[in-house]
PDB file of C-alpha atoms in Angstrom:
ATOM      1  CA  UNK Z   7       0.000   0.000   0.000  1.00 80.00           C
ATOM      2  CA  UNK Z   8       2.856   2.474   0.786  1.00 79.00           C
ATOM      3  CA  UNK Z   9       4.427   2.029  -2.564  1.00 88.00           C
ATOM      4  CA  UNK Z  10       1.222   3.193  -4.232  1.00 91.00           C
ATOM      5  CA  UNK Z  11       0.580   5.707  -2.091  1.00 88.00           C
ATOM      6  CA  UNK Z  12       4.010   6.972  -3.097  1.00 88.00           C
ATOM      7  CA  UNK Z  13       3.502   6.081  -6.754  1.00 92.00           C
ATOM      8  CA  UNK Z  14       0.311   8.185  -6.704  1.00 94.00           C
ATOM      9  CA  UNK Z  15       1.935  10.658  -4.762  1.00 90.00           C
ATOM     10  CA  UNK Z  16       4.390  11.068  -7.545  1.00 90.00           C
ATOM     11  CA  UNK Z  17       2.442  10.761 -10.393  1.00 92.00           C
ATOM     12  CA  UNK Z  18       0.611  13.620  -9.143  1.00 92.00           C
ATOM     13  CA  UNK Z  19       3.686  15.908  -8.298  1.00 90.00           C
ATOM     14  CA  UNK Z  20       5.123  15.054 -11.799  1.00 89.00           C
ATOM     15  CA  UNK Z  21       1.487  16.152 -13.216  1.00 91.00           C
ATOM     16  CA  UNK Z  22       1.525  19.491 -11.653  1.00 90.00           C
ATOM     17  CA  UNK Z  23       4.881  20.302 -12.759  1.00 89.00           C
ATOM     18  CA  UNK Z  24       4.176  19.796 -16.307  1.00 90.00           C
ATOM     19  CA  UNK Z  25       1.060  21.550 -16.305  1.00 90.00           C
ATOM     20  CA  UNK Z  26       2.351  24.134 -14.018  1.00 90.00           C
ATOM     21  CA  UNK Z  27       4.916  25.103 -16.553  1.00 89.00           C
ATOM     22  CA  UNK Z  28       8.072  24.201 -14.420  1.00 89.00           C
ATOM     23  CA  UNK Z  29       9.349  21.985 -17.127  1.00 88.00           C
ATOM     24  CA  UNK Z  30       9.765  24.601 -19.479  1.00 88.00           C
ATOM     25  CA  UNK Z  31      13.016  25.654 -19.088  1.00 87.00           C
ATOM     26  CA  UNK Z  32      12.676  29.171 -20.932  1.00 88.00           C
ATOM     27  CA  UNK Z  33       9.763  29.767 -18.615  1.00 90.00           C
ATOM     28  CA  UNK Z  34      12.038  28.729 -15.468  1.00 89.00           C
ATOM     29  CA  UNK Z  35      14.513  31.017 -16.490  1.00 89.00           C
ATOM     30  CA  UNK Z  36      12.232  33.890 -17.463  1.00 90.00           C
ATOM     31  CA  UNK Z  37      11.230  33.514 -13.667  1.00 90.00           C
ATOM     32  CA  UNK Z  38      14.451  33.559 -12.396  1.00 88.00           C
ATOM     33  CA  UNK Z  39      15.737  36.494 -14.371  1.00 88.00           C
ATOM     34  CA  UNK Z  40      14.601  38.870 -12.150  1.00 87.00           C
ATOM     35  CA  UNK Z  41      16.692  41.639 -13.221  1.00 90.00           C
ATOM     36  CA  UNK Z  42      15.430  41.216 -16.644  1.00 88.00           C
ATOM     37  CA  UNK Z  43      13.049  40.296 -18.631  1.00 87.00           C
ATOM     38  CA  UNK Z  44      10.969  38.879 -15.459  1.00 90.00           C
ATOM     39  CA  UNK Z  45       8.085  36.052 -16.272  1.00 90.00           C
ATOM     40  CA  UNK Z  46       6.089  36.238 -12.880  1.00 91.00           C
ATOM     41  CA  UNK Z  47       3.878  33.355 -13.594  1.00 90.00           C
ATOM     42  CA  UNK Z  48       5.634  31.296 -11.627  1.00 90.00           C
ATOM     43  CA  UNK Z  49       4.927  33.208  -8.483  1.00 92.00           C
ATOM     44  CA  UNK Z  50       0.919  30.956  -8.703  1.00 91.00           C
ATOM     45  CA  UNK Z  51       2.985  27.757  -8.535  1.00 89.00           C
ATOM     46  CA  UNK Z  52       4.735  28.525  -5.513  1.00 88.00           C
ATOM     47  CA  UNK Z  53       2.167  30.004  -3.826  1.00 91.00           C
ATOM     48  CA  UNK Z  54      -0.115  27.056  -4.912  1.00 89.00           C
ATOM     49  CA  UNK Z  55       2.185  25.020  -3.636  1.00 90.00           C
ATOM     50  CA  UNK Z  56       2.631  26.915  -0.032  1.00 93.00           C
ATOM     51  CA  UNK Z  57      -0.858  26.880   0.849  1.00 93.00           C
ATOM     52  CA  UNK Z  58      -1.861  23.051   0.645  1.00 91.00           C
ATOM     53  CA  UNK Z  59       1.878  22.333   2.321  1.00 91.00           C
ATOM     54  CA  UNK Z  60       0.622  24.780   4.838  1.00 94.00           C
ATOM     55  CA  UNK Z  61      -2.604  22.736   5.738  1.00 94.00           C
ATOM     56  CA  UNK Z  62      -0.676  18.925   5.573  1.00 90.00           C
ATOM     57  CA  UNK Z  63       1.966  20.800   8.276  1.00 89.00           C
ATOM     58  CA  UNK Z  64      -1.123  22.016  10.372  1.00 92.00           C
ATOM     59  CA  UNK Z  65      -2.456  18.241  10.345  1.00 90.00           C
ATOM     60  CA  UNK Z  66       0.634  16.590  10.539  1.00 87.00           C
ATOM     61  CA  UNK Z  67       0.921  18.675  14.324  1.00 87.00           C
ATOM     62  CA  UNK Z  68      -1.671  17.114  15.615  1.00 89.00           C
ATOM     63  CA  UNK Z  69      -1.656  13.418  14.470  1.00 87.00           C
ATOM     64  CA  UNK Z  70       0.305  11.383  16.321  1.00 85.00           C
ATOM     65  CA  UNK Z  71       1.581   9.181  13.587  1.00 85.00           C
ATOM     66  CA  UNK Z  72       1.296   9.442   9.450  1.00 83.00           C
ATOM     67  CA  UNK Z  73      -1.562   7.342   8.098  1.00 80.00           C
ATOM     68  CA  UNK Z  74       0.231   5.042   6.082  1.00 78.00           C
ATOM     69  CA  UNK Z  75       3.603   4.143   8.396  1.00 77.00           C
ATOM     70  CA  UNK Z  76       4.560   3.903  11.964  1.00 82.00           C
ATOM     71  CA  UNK Z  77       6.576   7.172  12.608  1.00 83.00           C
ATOM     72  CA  UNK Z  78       6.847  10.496  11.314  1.00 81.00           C
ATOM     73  CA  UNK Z  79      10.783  10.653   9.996  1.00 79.00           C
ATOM     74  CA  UNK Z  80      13.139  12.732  12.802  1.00 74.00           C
ATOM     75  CA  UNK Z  81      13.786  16.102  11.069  1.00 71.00           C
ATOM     76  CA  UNK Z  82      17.400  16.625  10.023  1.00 71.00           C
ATOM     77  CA  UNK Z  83      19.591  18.434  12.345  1.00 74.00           C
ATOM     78  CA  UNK Z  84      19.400  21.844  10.838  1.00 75.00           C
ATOM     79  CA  UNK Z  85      22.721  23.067  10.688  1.00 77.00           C
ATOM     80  CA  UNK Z  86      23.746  25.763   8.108  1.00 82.00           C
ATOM     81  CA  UNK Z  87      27.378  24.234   7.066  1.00 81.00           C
ATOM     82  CA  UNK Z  88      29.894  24.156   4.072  1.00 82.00           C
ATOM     83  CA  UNK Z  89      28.159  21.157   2.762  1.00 80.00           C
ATOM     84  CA  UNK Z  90      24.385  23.396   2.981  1.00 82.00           C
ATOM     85  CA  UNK Z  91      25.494  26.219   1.321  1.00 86.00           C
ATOM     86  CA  UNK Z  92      27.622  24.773  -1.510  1.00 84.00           C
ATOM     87  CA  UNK Z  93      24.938  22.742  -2.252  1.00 84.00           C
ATOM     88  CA  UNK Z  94      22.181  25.064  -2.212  1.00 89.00           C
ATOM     89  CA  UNK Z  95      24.720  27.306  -4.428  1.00 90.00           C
ATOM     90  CA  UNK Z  96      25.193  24.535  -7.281  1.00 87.00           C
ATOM     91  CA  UNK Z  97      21.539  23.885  -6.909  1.00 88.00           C
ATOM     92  CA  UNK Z  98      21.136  27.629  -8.084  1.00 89.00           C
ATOM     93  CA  UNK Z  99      23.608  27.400 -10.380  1.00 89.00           C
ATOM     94  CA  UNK Z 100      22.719  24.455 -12.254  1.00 85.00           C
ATOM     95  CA  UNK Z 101      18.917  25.711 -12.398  1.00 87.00           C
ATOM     96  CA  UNK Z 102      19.450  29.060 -13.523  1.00 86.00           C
ATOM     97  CA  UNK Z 103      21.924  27.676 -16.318  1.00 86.00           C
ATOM     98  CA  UNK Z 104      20.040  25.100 -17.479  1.00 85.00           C
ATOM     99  CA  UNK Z 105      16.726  25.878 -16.460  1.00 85.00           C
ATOM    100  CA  UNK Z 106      15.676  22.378 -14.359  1.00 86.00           C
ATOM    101  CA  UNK Z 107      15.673  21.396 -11.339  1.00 86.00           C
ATOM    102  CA  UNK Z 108      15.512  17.727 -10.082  1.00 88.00           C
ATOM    103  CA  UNK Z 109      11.883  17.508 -10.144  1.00 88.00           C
ATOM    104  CA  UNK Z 110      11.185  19.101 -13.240  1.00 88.00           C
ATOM    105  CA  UNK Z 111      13.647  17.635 -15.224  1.00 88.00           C
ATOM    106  CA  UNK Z 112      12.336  13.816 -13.996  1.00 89.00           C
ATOM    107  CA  UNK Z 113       8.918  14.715 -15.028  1.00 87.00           C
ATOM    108  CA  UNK Z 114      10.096  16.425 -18.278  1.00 86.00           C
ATOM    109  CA  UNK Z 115      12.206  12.989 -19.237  1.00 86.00           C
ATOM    110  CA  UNK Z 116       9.699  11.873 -21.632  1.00 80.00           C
ATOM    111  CA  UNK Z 117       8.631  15.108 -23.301  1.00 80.00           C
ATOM    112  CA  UNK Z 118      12.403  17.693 -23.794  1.00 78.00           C
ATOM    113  CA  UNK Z 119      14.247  15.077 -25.979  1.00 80.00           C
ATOM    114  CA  UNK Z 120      18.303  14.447 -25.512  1.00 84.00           C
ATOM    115  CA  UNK Z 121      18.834  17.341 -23.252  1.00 82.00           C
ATOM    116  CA  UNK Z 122      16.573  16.725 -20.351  1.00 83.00           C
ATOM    117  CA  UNK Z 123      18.148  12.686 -20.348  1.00 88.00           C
ATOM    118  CA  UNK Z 124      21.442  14.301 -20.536  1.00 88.00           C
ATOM    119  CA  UNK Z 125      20.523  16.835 -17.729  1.00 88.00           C
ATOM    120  CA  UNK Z 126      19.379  14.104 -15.665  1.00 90.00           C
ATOM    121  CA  UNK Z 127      22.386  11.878 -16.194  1.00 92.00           C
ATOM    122  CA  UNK Z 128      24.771  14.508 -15.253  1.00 90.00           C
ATOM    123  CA  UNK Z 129      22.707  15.147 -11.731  1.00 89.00           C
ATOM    124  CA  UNK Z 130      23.143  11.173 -10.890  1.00 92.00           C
ATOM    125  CA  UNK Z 131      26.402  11.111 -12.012  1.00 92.00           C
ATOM    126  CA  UNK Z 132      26.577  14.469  -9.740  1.00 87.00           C
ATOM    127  CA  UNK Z 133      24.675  12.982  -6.987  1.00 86.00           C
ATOM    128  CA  UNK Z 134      27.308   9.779  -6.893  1.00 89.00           C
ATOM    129  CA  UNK Z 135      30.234  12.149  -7.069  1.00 87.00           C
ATOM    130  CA  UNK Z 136      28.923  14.399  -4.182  1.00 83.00           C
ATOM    131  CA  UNK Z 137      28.148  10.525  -1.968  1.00 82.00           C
ATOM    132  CA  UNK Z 138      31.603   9.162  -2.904  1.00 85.00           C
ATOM    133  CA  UNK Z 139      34.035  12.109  -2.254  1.00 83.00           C
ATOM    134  CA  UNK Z 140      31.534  14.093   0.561  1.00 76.00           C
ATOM    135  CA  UNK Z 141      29.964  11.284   2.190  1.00 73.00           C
ATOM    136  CA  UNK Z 142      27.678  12.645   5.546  1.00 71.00           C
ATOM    137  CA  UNK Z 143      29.351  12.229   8.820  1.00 61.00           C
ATOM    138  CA  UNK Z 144      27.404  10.547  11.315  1.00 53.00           C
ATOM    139  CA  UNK Z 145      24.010  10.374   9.335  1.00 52.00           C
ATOM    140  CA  UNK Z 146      21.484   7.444  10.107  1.00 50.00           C
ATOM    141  CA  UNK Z 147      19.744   5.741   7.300  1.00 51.00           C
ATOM    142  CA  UNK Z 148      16.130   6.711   5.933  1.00 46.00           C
ATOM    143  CA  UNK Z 149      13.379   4.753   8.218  1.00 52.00           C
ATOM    144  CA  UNK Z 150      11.812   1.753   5.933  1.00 51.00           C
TER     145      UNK Z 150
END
């Protein structure tokens, strides 16, 4: 049951991004290009996306445990380090260059051709790289 909850789950993200527009990169980057030629229409998507995640975090304070598994997963520890910030700056990098983001780019696999497969194998071969040679200190593995 958990796996289709999380199938469904995804399906649905992955639906909203493409109609959303966030898989169009010259939209992403019209958004991001605040300076210039600005495209605010991605200022609906985010707030669309602030007000349900506002509700689920109202619920999820006073349920005692998620429907569908035994424990709510332990937040992570919340410090702002090295690792944080040069992450969150590639992150910005990569999207305003190319124009994706991890999400986007997954659900735009089957639709943007050779560059969004391209895009996506350079962020696992990225994500490897970053496990690999920057491997977490002390972090405990994901609850099953």
């Amino acid at each position: 049951m958990r796996y289709i909850v999380a199938l469904a789950a995804g399906a649905l993200f992955g639906l909203g991004l493409l109609i959303s527009g966030m898989t169009d990169t010259a939209r992403v980057q019209g958004f991001l290009d605040v300076a210039g030629a600005w495209d605010p229409t991605l200022v609906f998507v985010l707030v669309g996306a602030m007000v349900p995640m506002a509700l689920a975090w109202q619920i999820r304070a006073r349920r005692m445990r998620p429907v569908i598994g035994a424990a709510f997963p332990a937040p992570a520890n919340g410090a702002v380090n090295r690792r944080l910030i040069g992450g969150s700056v590639l992150f910005g990098i990569g999207w305003g260059l190319a124009g994706f983001c991890p999400g986007p780019a997954i659900a735009a696999l089957g639709f943007v051709g050779w560059r969004g497969a391209v895009f996506v194998a350079t962020m696992i071969i990225g994500m490897w790289v970053v496990g690999k040679w920057f491997p977490q200190r002390g972090s405990a593995p994901l609850p099953r």
